[in-house]
Amino acid sequence: MRASPADARDPAAALQAQWELTQFLPGGDQRDDDAALGTAAQLIDLGQDANALRYIGPVLAHDPDNPLARLYEVMALEGVDADRARLRGQTLVADHPDWAEAWVQLTFVLAHHATPSEAATAAGRTLQLDPDNVQVHLSMSDCLFNAEQYQASLEAVDRALRLGTQLWQAQVRRGYCLFMLGRRVEGLQIVRRVVGEHPDEPEAVKALAALEADSGNHQRALDLANRAANEAMGQKGTAEVAHRILLGSLNRVILTWLGAGLGLSIIWGQILRSGPSWAPIGVVLPVILVAVQVLAWPRLSRGQTRRKVVSILRGDSGVLLVMGWGLLFYCQTIYSTVRWLFDHQYHNPLPMLVLVAMVGLIIFGLVGRLKNAVTKRAR
């Protein structure tokens, strides 16, 4: 989010900006700085940041201290070179420490391209100079939320709402804060209401998908994530939300896998010591236990098919490693049983299995690096 230098966003302004683009080219005979900056402002408002810089540059070349030109430069650079925008914005507020508009723009830049604490500090100074700026209150709320200061974030967004903002983003942020503060039902209801009122806003739909996933409503969350992706193809973050939802749907699959394996490993050692006649069953039992879990995956994963579960597991190296580690418990039972059949002594196979696992991890890592190298080369 950033300040808008133009007063309106309408087709007439767009046509006017395009017309002026041919009238005040940099380096020409026209030296009217006001006209050049006016054109730059309209181009920024239209999202044509690179073109706007063509008008701002000549003004700064002969008047480097022009505060309005420097402000517009920060605004245009945010969409072209965020690091330069940040440095120019910090220099501008240092030279004009009491200029609210400069602090407003610096807050917007830092909110997207710096740490939450830096952005929150700038927002605090901005609000000292312009306490009724709704957008800055919302930026402050975003920064505090990203810093996991949910109560302070809620207070900031409530101030924006009291100032009369009608932005749906404010309601979504409020719902998120309430959810994170433990008022989950209230927060979820607020975000659901926003999506009901603004069904075509992908960001609102994506936010609701994340909350539904955290509430355990994974199928609904997946539907919402797919809907957000359809409404804004390639939108940043939508794929990550969908992946997070898919992983969340496997919580019971992973916990059951680890719990059953660990329980079998512990109990089977005691059975072998006390009842040797049960030894042959130890080879079959882990296979049966794994098969039963695989058959139960659709129910354990809240509706995902077994093929989908395997696809998710293969697509996330962290989860795959956890499942592989759990497999060691099942292998331990088989190994100790086979050894028992030969010498009727219980052998703890864990050290050997850990060694095998470490070798497997090394091979897994090397294969992954080789695959990435081949992919980069192909590109």
mmCIF file of C-alpha atoms in Angstrom:
data_model
loop_
_atom_site.group_PDB
_atom_site.id
_atom_site.type_symbol
_atom_site.label_atom_id
_atom_site.label_comp_id
_atom_site.label_asym_id
_atom_site.label_seq_id
_atom_site.Cartn_x
_atom_site.Cartn_y
_atom_site.Cartn_z
ATOM 1 C CA MET A 1 0.000 0.000 0.000
ATOM 2 C CA ARG A 2 1.254 3.507 -0.792
ATOM 3 C CA ALA A 3 0.018 7.046 -0.896
ATOM 4 C CA SER A 4 -1.675 8.193 -4.056
ATOM 5 C CA PRO A 5 -0.302 11.474 -5.473
ATOM 6 C CA ALA A 6 -3.318 12.042 -7.681
ATOM 7 C CA ASP A 7 -6.742 12.940 -6.383
ATOM 8 C CA ALA A 8 -8.653 10.557 -8.641
ATOM 9 C CA ARG A 9 -8.288 7.297 -10.509
ATOM 10 C CA ASP A 10 -10.505 7.671 -13.559
ATOM 11 C CA PRO A 11 -10.155 7.122 -17.321
ATOM 12 C CA ALA A 12 -9.909 10.854 -17.918
ATOM 13 C CA ALA A 13 -6.837 11.069 -15.699
ATOM 14 C CA ALA A 14 -5.279 8.132 -17.550
ATOM 15 C CA LEU A 15 -5.854 9.765 -20.933
ATOM 16 C CA GLN A 16 -4.523 13.076 -19.633
ATOM 17 C CA ALA A 17 -1.383 11.399 -18.332
ATOM 18 C CA GLN A 18 -0.800 9.655 -21.642
ATOM 19 C CA TRP A 19 -1.250 12.952 -23.502
ATOM 20 C CA GLU A 20 1.172 14.746 -21.206
ATOM 21 C CA LEU A 21 3.661 11.952 -21.735
ATOM 22 C CA THR A 22 4.221 13.345 -25.234
ATOM 23 C CA GLN A 23 4.287 16.976 -24.098
ATOM 24 C CA PHE A 24 6.896 17.072 -21.330
ATOM 25 C CA LEU A 25 9.597 14.615 -22.279
ATOM 26 C CA PRO A 26 12.766 14.923 -20.163
ATOM 27 C CA GLY A 27 15.597 16.684 -21.841
ATOM 28 C CA GLY A 28 13.298 18.789 -24.028
ATOM 29 C CA ASP A 29 12.757 22.531 -24.024
ATOM 30 C CA GLN A 30 9.907 22.443 -21.493
ATOM 31 C CA ARG A 31 11.294 23.347 -18.039
ATOM 32 C CA ASP A 32 8.044 23.651 -16.155
ATOM 33 C CA ASP A 33 8.786 21.609 -13.038
ATOM 34 C CA ASP A 34 5.222 21.777 -11.801
ATOM 35 C CA ALA A 35 3.900 20.312 -15.040
ATOM 36 C CA ALA A 36 6.577 17.592 -15.045
ATOM 37 C CA LEU A 37 5.823 16.617 -11.448
ATOM 38 C CA GLY A 38 2.089 16.701 -12.156
ATOM 39 C CA THR A 39 2.608 14.244 -14.992
ATOM 40 C CA ALA A 40 4.819 12.068 -12.757
ATOM 41 C CA ALA A 41 2.121 12.041 -10.082
ATOM 42 C CA GLN A 42 -0.497 10.828 -12.538
ATOM 43 C CA LEU A 43 1.822 8.146 -13.906
ATOM 44 C CA ILE A 44 2.552 6.900 -10.394
ATOM 45 C CA ASP A 45 -1.158 6.758 -9.728
ATOM 46 C CA LEU A 46 -1.537 4.664 -12.887
ATOM 47 C CA GLY A 47 1.250 2.312 -11.787
ATOM 48 C CA GLN A 48 3.707 3.478 -14.478
ATOM 49 C CA ASP A 49 6.574 4.027 -12.047
ATOM 50 C CA ALA A 50 9.416 3.735 -14.566
ATOM 51 C CA ASN A 51 7.836 6.381 -16.801
ATOM 52 C CA ALA A 52 7.279 8.633 -13.786
ATOM 53 C CA LEU A 53 10.997 8.538 -12.981
ATOM 54 C CA ARG A 54 11.710 9.973 -16.448
ATOM 55 C CA TYR A 55 9.947 13.164 -15.405
ATOM 56 C CA ILE A 56 11.271 13.309 -11.860
ATOM 57 C CA GLY A 57 14.936 12.867 -12.865
ATOM 58 C CA PRO A 58 15.334 16.131 -14.816
ATOM 59 C CA VAL A 59 13.671 18.115 -12.019
ATOM 60 C CA LEU A 60 16.067 16.703 -9.432
ATOM 61 C CA ALA A 61 19.012 17.237 -11.794
ATOM 62 C CA HIS A 62 18.738 21.031 -11.527
ATOM 63 C CA ASP A 63 16.900 21.176 -8.182
ATOM 64 C CA PRO A 64 18.141 18.233 -6.056
ATOM 65 C CA ASP A 65 16.503 19.572 -2.887
ATOM 66 C CA ASN A 66 13.003 19.842 -4.326
ATOM 67 C CA PRO A 67 11.013 18.057 -1.568
ATOM 68 C CA LEU A 68 8.010 17.176 -3.745
ATOM 69 C CA ALA A 69 10.231 15.710 -6.461
ATOM 70 C CA ARG A 70 12.101 13.693 -3.847
ATOM 71 C CA LEU A 71 8.808 12.418 -2.408
ATOM 72 C CA TYR A 72 7.555 11.347 -5.825
ATOM 73 C CA GLU A 73 10.912 9.681 -6.475
ATOM 74 C CA VAL A 74 10.469 7.534 -3.351
ATOM 75 C CA MET A 75 6.948 6.613 -4.445
ATOM 76 C CA ALA A 76 8.062 5.662 -7.965
ATOM 77 C CA LEU A 77 11.161 3.784 -6.806
ATOM 78 C CA GLU A 78 9.072 1.556 -4.550
ATOM 79 C CA GLY A 79 7.802 -0.225 -7.653
ATOM 80 C CA VAL A 80 11.197 -0.259 -9.396
ATOM 81 C CA ASP A 81 13.974 -0.523 -6.795
ATOM 82 C CA ALA A 82 12.786 -1.081 -3.219
ATOM 83 C CA ASP A 83 16.251 -0.695 -1.658
ATOM 84 C CA ARG A 84 16.795 2.707 -3.264
ATOM 85 C CA ALA A 85 13.269 3.752 -2.295
ATOM 86 C CA ARG A 86 14.025 2.887 1.320
ATOM 87 C CA LEU A 87 17.319 4.819 1.352
ATOM 88 C CA ARG A 88 15.831 7.871 -0.377
ATOM 89 C CA GLY A 89 12.840 7.821 1.971
ATOM 90 C CA GLN A 90 15.054 7.687 5.059
ATOM 91 C CA THR A 91 17.148 10.574 3.719
ATOM 92 C CA LEU A 92 13.999 12.583 2.972
ATOM 93 C CA VAL A 93 12.581 12.257 6.506
ATOM 94 C CA ALA A 94 15.990 13.062 7.950
ATOM 95 C CA ASP A 95 16.020 16.326 5.974
ATOM 96 C CA HIS A 96 12.325 17.047 6.708
ATOM 97 C CA PRO A 97 11.614 15.408 10.097
ATOM 98 C CA ASP A 98 8.268 17.152 10.564
ATOM 99 C CA TRP A 99 6.840 16.496 7.115
ATOM 100 C CA ALA A 100 3.997 14.032 7.642
ATOM 101 C CA GLU A 101 3.662 13.052 3.978
ATOM 102 C CA ALA A 102 7.309 11.968 3.815
ATOM 103 C CA TRP A 103 6.856 9.785 6.891
ATOM 104 C CA VAL A 104 3.660 8.322 5.423
ATOM 105 C CA GLN A 105 5.471 7.200 2.289
ATOM 106 C CA LEU A 106 8.444 5.857 4.245
ATOM 107 C CA THR A 107 6.027 3.836 6.378
ATOM 108 C CA PHE A 108 4.509 2.233 3.277
ATOM 109 C CA VAL A 109 7.952 1.379 1.876
ATOM 110 C CA LEU A 110 9.201 -0.104 5.146
ATOM 111 C CA ALA A 111 5.976 -2.054 5.664
ATOM 112 C CA HIS A 112 6.734 -4.040 2.514
ATOM 113 C CA HIS A 113 10.533 -4.021 2.392
ATOM 114 C CA ALA A 114 11.876 -3.954 5.972
ATOM 115 C CA THR A 115 11.462 -5.606 9.351
ATOM 116 C CA PRO A 116 8.131 -5.158 11.171
ATOM 117 C CA SER A 117 9.835 -3.253 14.000
ATOM 118 C CA GLU A 118 11.361 -0.693 11.612
ATOM 119 C CA ALA A 119 8.039 -0.164 9.867
ATOM 120 C CA ALA A 120 6.171 0.107 13.177
ATOM 121 C CA THR A 121 8.636 2.744 14.405
ATOM 122 C CA ALA A 122 8.132 4.803 11.254
ATOM 123 C CA ALA A 123 4.360 4.393 11.532
ATOM 124 C CA GLY A 124 4.474 5.616 15.133
ATOM 125 C CA ARG A 125 6.293 8.788 14.104
ATOM 126 C CA THR A 126 3.860 9.266 11.196
ATOM 127 C CA LEU A 127 0.871 9.050 13.516
ATOM 128 C CA GLN A 128 2.375 11.700 15.785
ATOM 129 C CA LEU A 129 2.309 14.063 12.806
ATOM 130 C CA ASP A 130 -0.901 12.779 11.176
ATOM 131 C CA PRO A 131 -2.967 10.940 13.822
ATOM 132 C CA ASP A 132 -6.051 10.608 11.604
ATOM 133 C CA ASN A 133 -4.351 8.853 8.689
ATOM 134 C CA VAL A 134 -6.346 5.642 8.273
ATOM 135 C CA GLN A 135 -3.856 3.983 5.925
ATOM 136 C CA VAL A 136 -1.006 4.456 8.384
ATOM 137 C CA HIS A 137 -3.068 2.932 11.195
ATOM 138 C CA LEU A 138 -3.652 -0.087 8.952
ATOM 139 C CA SER A 139 0.038 -0.280 8.056
ATOM 140 C CA MET A 140 0.867 -0.108 11.758
ATOM 141 C CA SER A 141 -1.555 -2.967 12.377
ATOM 142 C CA ASP A 142 0.054 -5.059 9.630
ATOM 143 C CA CYS A 143 3.549 -4.450 11.011
ATOM 144 C CA LEU A 144 2.533 -5.353 14.559
ATOM 145 C CA PHE A 145 0.738 -8.459 13.327
ATOM 146 C CA ASN A 146 3.846 -9.592 11.439
ATOM 147 C CA ALA A 147 5.801 -9.053 14.659
ATOM 148 C CA GLU A 148 3.241 -11.333 16.415
ATOM 149 C CA GLN A 149 2.020 -8.477 18.629
ATOM 150 C CA TYR A 150 -1.605 -9.364 18.044
ATOM 151 C CA GLN A 151 -3.197 -7.254 20.787
ATOM 152 C CA ALA A 152 -1.379 -4.104 19.650
ATOM 153 C CA SER A 153 -2.278 -4.933 16.030
ATOM 154 C CA LEU A 154 -5.952 -5.258 17.009
ATOM 155 C CA GLU A 155 -5.864 -1.884 18.767
ATOM 156 C CA ALA A 156 -4.327 -0.258 15.675
ATOM 157 C CA VAL A 157 -6.941 -1.641 13.301
ATOM 158 C CA ASP A 158 -9.727 -0.680 15.730
ATOM 159 C CA ARG A 159 -8.455 2.913 15.633
ATOM 160 C CA ALA A 160 -8.667 2.833 11.835
ATOM 161 C CA LEU A 161 -12.218 1.496 12.021
ATOM 162 C CA ARG A 162 -13.233 4.221 14.487
ATOM 163 C CA LEU A 163 -11.919 6.785 12.003
ATOM 164 C CA GLY A 164 -14.524 5.494 9.573
ATOM 165 C CA THR A 165 -12.619 3.295 7.136
ATOM 166 C CA GLN A 166 -14.815 1.033 5.022
ATOM 167 C CA LEU A 167 -11.938 -1.085 3.688
ATOM 168 C CA TRP A 168 -12.579 -4.823 3.835
ATOM 169 C CA GLN A 169 -8.869 -5.312 4.555
ATOM 170 C CA ALA A 170 -9.395 -3.694 7.952
ATOM 171 C CA GLN A 171 -12.126 -6.173 8.861
ATOM 172 C CA VAL A 172 -9.992 -9.114 7.705
ATOM 173 C CA ARG A 173 -7.088 -7.911 9.822
ATOM 174 C CA ARG A 174 -9.408 -7.522 12.825
ATOM 175 C CA GLY A 175 -10.747 -11.041 12.337
ATOM 176 C CA TYR A 176 -7.227 -12.421 12.081
ATOM 177 C CA CYS A 177 -6.154 -10.668 15.292
ATOM 178 C CA LEU A 178 -9.152 -11.955 17.227
ATOM 179 C CA PHE A 179 -8.471 -15.462 15.925
ATOM 180 C CA MET A 180 -4.827 -15.350 17.048
ATOM 181 C CA LEU A 181 -5.851 -13.958 20.445
ATOM 182 C CA GLY A 182 -8.011 -17.015 21.107
ATOM 183 C CA ARG A 183 -11.371 -15.590 20.043
ATOM 184 C CA ARG A 184 -11.398 -18.013 17.150
ATOM 185 C CA VAL A 185 -15.134 -18.256 16.495
ATOM 186 C CA GLU A 186 -15.602 -14.469 16.499
ATOM 187 C CA GLY A 187 -12.583 -13.900 14.259
ATOM 188 C CA LEU A 188 -13.655 -16.606 11.807
ATOM 189 C CA GLN A 189 -17.176 -15.184 11.599
ATOM 190 C CA ILE A 190 -15.826 -11.721 10.753
ATOM 191 C CA VAL A 191 -13.648 -13.003 7.906
ATOM 192 C CA ARG A 192 -16.479 -15.211 6.607
ATOM 193 C CA ARG A 193 -18.748 -12.168 6.536
ATOM 194 C CA VAL A 194 -16.131 -10.174 4.592
ATOM 195 C CA VAL A 195 -15.811 -12.960 2.002
ATOM 196 C CA GLY A 196 -19.590 -13.101 1.748
ATOM 197 C CA GLU A 197 -19.675 -9.364 1.022
ATOM 198 C CA HIS A 198 -16.586 -9.396 -1.246
ATOM 199 C CA PRO A 199 -16.563 -12.834 -2.911
ATOM 200 C CA ASP A 200 -14.369 -11.643 -5.788
ATOM 201 C CA GLU A 201 -11.453 -10.476 -3.616
ATOM 202 C CA PRO A 202 -8.793 -13.220 -3.808
ATOM 203 C CA GLU A 203 -6.870 -11.897 -0.799
ATOM 204 C CA ALA A 204 -9.975 -12.090 1.393
ATOM 205 C CA VAL A 205 -10.742 -15.606 0.163
ATOM 206 C CA LYS A 206 -7.124 -16.644 0.777
ATOM 207 C CA ALA A 207 -7.230 -15.249 4.313
ATOM 208 C CA LEU A 208 -10.397 -17.201 5.076
ATOM 209 C CA ALA A 209 -8.795 -20.355 3.647
ATOM 210 C CA ALA A 210 -5.888 -20.025 6.072
ATOM 211 C CA LEU A 211 -8.196 -19.577 9.074
ATOM 212 C CA GLU A 212 -10.410 -22.479 8.008
ATOM 213 C CA ALA A 213 -7.310 -24.667 7.768
ATOM 214 C CA ASP A 214 -6.165 -23.632 11.252
ATOM 215 C CA SER A 215 -9.653 -24.480 12.503
ATOM 216 C CA GLY A 216 -9.449 -27.997 11.045
ATOM 217 C CA ASN A 217 -11.886 -27.383 8.180
ATOM 218 C CA HIS A 218 -9.413 -28.594 5.588
ATOM 219 C CA GLN A 219 -11.774 -29.488 2.774
ATOM 220 C CA ARG A 220 -13.465 -26.089 2.961
ATOM 221 C CA ALA A 221 -10.035 -24.461 3.159
ATOM 222 C CA LEU A 222 -8.874 -26.295 0.044
ATOM 223 C CA ASP A 223 -11.984 -25.228 -1.857
ATOM 224 C CA LEU A 224 -11.358 -21.613 -0.856
ATOM 225 C CA ALA A 225 -7.664 -21.762 -1.811
ATOM 226 C CA ASN A 226 -8.560 -23.166 -5.239
ATOM 227 C CA ARG A 227 -11.169 -20.445 -5.621
ATOM 228 C CA ALA A 228 -8.610 -17.764 -4.788
ATOM 229 C CA ALA A 229 -6.190 -19.248 -7.306
ATOM 230 C CA ASN A 230 -8.880 -19.255 -10.009
ATOM 231 C CA GLU A 231 -9.749 -15.618 -9.316
ATOM 232 C CA ALA A 232 -6.132 -14.439 -9.385
ATOM 233 C CA MET A 233 -3.940 -16.865 -11.287
ATOM 234 C CA GLY A 234 -0.361 -16.660 -10.111
ATOM 235 C CA GLN A 235 -1.217 -14.518 -7.109
ATOM 236 C CA LYS A 236 1.690 -14.578 -4.675
ATOM 237 C CA GLY A 237 1.007 -16.673 -1.610
ATOM 238 C CA THR A 238 -1.986 -18.644 -2.900
ATOM 239 C CA ALA A 239 0.113 -21.732 -3.664
ATOM 240 C CA GLU A 240 1.749 -21.499 -0.243
ATOM 241 C CA VAL A 241 -1.623 -21.356 1.496
ATOM 242 C CA ALA A 242 -2.894 -24.356 -0.462
ATOM 243 C CA HIS A 243 0.268 -26.304 0.394
ATOM 244 C CA ARG A 244 -0.059 -25.388 4.067
ATOM 245 C CA ILE A 245 -3.675 -26.601 4.032
ATOM 246 C CA LEU A 246 -2.686 -29.883 2.409
ATOM 247 C CA LEU A 247 0.039 -30.476 4.982
ATOM 248 C CA GLY A 248 -2.382 -29.643 7.779
ATOM 249 C CA SER A 249 -4.754 -32.305 6.492
ATOM 250 C CA LEU A 250 -2.031 -34.917 7.107
ATOM 251 C CA ASN A 251 -1.540 -34.195 10.814
ATOM 252 C CA ARG A 252 -3.393 -37.339 11.904
ATOM 253 C CA VAL A 253 -1.691 -39.425 9.216
ATOM 254 C CA ILE A 254 1.767 -38.427 10.462
ATOM 255 C CA LEU A 255 0.963 -38.734 14.171
ATOM 256 C CA THR A 256 -0.650 -42.166 13.703
ATOM 257 C CA TRP A 257 2.319 -43.343 11.662
ATOM 258 C CA LEU A 258 4.854 -42.259 14.287
ATOM 259 C CA GLY A 259 2.763 -43.322 17.285
ATOM 260 C CA ALA A 260 1.959 -46.795 15.973
ATOM 261 C CA GLY A 261 5.569 -47.415 14.962
ATOM 262 C CA LEU A 262 6.972 -46.272 18.287
ATOM 263 C CA GLY A 263 4.407 -48.278 20.241
ATOM 264 C CA LEU A 264 5.094 -51.406 18.196
ATOM 265 C CA SER A 265 8.842 -51.004 18.660
ATOM 266 C CA ILE A 266 8.571 -50.697 22.447
ATOM 267 C CA ILE A 267 5.997 -53.423 22.974
ATOM 268 C CA TRP A 268 7.605 -55.920 20.626
ATOM 269 C CA GLY A 269 10.897 -55.923 22.543
ATOM 270 C CA GLN A 270 9.013 -56.961 25.675
ATOM 271 C CA ILE A 271 7.050 -59.648 23.802
ATOM 272 C CA LEU A 272 10.213 -61.224 22.392
ATOM 273 C CA ARG A 273 11.767 -61.448 25.834
ATOM 274 C CA SER A 274 8.703 -62.962 27.473
ATOM 275 C CA GLY A 275 7.134 -65.006 24.672
ATOM 276 C CA PRO A 276 9.603 -66.327 22.075
ATOM 277 C CA SER A 277 6.877 -68.352 20.365
ATOM 278 C CA TRP A 278 5.416 -65.070 19.069
ATOM 279 C CA ALA A 279 8.600 -64.279 17.132
ATOM 280 C CA PRO A 280 7.395 -65.265 13.615
ATOM 281 C CA ILE A 281 4.473 -62.875 13.956
ATOM 282 C CA GLY A 282 6.949 -59.999 14.310
ATOM 283 C CA VAL A 283 7.754 -60.125 10.604
ATOM 284 C CA VAL A 284 4.128 -59.929 9.534
ATOM 285 C CA LEU A 285 2.729 -57.576 12.162
ATOM 286 C CA PRO A 286 4.512 -54.360 10.998
ATOM 287 C CA VAL A 287 3.383 -55.006 7.428
ATOM 288 C CA ILE A 288 -0.223 -55.463 8.578
ATOM 289 C CA LEU A 289 -0.052 -52.335 10.729
ATOM 290 C CA VAL A 290 1.303 -50.235 7.845
ATOM 291 C CA ALA A 291 -1.316 -51.650 5.449
ATOM 292 C CA VAL A 292 -4.156 -50.832 7.846
ATOM 293 C CA GLN A 293 -2.906 -47.250 8.147
ATOM 294 C CA VAL A 294 -2.636 -46.827 4.388
ATOM 295 C CA LEU A 295 -6.194 -48.117 3.994
ATOM 296 C CA ALA A 296 -7.332 -45.608 6.630
ATOM 297 C CA TRP A 297 -5.528 -42.616 5.067
ATOM 298 C CA PRO A 298 -8.648 -41.134 3.416
ATOM 299 C CA ARG A 299 -10.364 -40.932 6.815
ATOM 300 C CA LEU A 300 -7.232 -39.828 8.677
ATOM 301 C CA SER A 301 -6.502 -37.106 6.085
ATOM 302 C CA ARG A 302 -10.030 -35.675 6.186
ATOM 303 C CA GLY A 303 -11.024 -36.855 2.729
ATOM 304 C CA GLN A 304 -7.763 -36.896 0.738
ATOM 305 C CA THR A 305 -7.327 -39.921 -1.515
ATOM 306 C CA ARG A 306 -4.429 -42.290 -0.859
ATOM 307 C CA ARG A 307 -2.794 -41.149 -4.095
ATOM 308 C CA LYS A 308 -3.135 -37.533 -2.996
ATOM 309 C CA VAL A 309 -1.591 -38.314 0.406
ATOM 310 C CA VAL A 310 1.406 -39.956 -1.291
ATOM 311 C CA SER A 311 1.706 -36.956 -3.636
ATOM 312 C CA ILE A 312 1.744 -34.513 -0.700
ATOM 313 C CA LEU A 313 4.304 -36.587 1.190
ATOM 314 C CA ARG A 314 6.593 -36.756 -1.836
ATOM 315 C CA GLY A 315 6.262 -33.022 -2.424
ATOM 316 C CA ASP A 316 7.531 -31.943 1.006
ATOM 317 C CA SER A 317 11.019 -33.091 1.995
ATOM 318 C CA GLY A 318 10.514 -32.278 5.697
ATOM 319 C CA VAL A 319 7.383 -34.409 6.041
ATOM 320 C CA LEU A 320 8.971 -37.143 3.929
ATOM 321 C CA LEU A 321 11.936 -37.305 6.320
ATOM 322 C CA VAL A 322 9.606 -37.543 9.323
ATOM 323 C CA MET A 323 7.699 -40.403 7.717
ATOM 324 C CA GLY A 324 10.990 -42.093 6.816
ATOM 325 C CA TRP A 325 12.175 -41.790 10.400
ATOM 326 C CA GLY A 326 8.939 -43.388 11.565
ATOM 327 C CA LEU A 327 9.541 -46.253 9.146
ATOM 328 C CA LEU A 328 12.651 -47.112 11.165
ATOM 329 C CA PHE A 329 10.406 -48.192 14.062
ATOM 330 C CA TYR A 330 8.680 -50.740 11.850
ATOM 331 C CA CYS A 331 12.003 -51.921 10.419
ATOM 332 C CA GLN A 332 13.373 -52.282 13.937
ATOM 333 C CA THR A 333 10.651 -54.784 14.788
ATOM 334 C CA ILE A 334 11.363 -56.873 11.677
ATOM 335 C CA TYR A 335 15.127 -56.780 12.215
ATOM 336 C CA SER A 336 14.984 -57.796 15.882
ATOM 337 C CA THR A 337 12.568 -60.622 15.034
ATOM 338 C CA VAL A 338 14.813 -62.041 12.299
ATOM 339 C CA ARG A 339 17.832 -61.922 14.607
ATOM 340 C CA TRP A 340 15.807 -63.645 17.342
ATOM 341 C CA LEU A 341 15.013 -66.539 15.004
ATOM 342 C CA PHE A 342 18.749 -67.195 14.570
ATOM 343 C CA ASP A 343 20.138 -66.947 18.127
ATOM 344 C CA HIS A 344 17.085 -66.414 20.401
ATOM 345 C CA GLN A 345 18.547 -63.193 21.752
ATOM 346 C CA TYR A 346 17.038 -59.731 21.609
ATOM 347 C CA HIS A 347 19.166 -57.315 19.612
ATOM 348 C CA ASN A 348 18.557 -53.578 19.728
ATOM 349 C CA PRO A 349 18.864 -52.550 16.080
ATOM 350 C CA LEU A 350 18.429 -48.845 16.681
ATOM 351 C CA PRO A 351 22.140 -47.834 16.364
ATOM 352 C CA MET A 352 22.439 -49.651 13.048
ATOM 353 C CA LEU A 353 19.158 -48.240 11.775
ATOM 354 C CA VAL A 354 20.197 -44.716 12.750
ATOM 355 C CA LEU A 355 23.395 -45.210 10.766
ATOM 356 C CA VAL A 356 21.381 -46.417 7.789
ATOM 357 C CA ALA A 357 19.088 -43.412 8.166
ATOM 358 C CA MET A 358 22.039 -40.990 8.209
ATOM 359 C CA VAL A 359 23.466 -42.561 5.057
ATOM 360 C CA GLY A 360 20.011 -42.318 3.491
ATOM 361 C CA LEU A 361 19.753 -38.620 4.409
ATOM 362 C CA ILE A 362 23.133 -37.917 2.831
ATOM 363 C CA ILE A 363 22.111 -39.715 -0.358
ATOM 364 C CA PHE A 364 18.752 -37.924 -0.307
ATOM 365 C CA GLY A 365 20.490 -34.552 0.005
ATOM 366 C CA LEU A 366 22.973 -35.289 -2.786
ATOM 367 C CA VAL A 367 20.228 -36.454 -5.120
ATOM 368 C CA GLY A 368 18.234 -33.295 -4.330
ATOM 369 C CA ARG A 369 21.201 -31.051 -5.118
ATOM 370 C CA LEU A 370 21.920 -32.937 -8.316
ATOM 371 C CA LYS A 371 18.285 -32.596 -9.352
ATOM 372 C CA ASN A 372 18.328 -28.828 -8.678
ATOM 373 C CA ALA A 373 21.560 -28.448 -10.635
ATOM 374 C CA VAL A 374 20.103 -30.325 -13.620
ATOM 375 C CA THR A 375 16.931 -28.204 -13.454
ATOM 376 C CA LYS A 376 18.894 -24.926 -13.385
ATOM 377 C CA ARG A 377 21.043 -26.102 -16.290
ATOM 378 C CA ALA A 378 17.966 -27.016 -18.300
ATOM 379 C CA ARG A 379 16.588 -23.501 -17.787
#
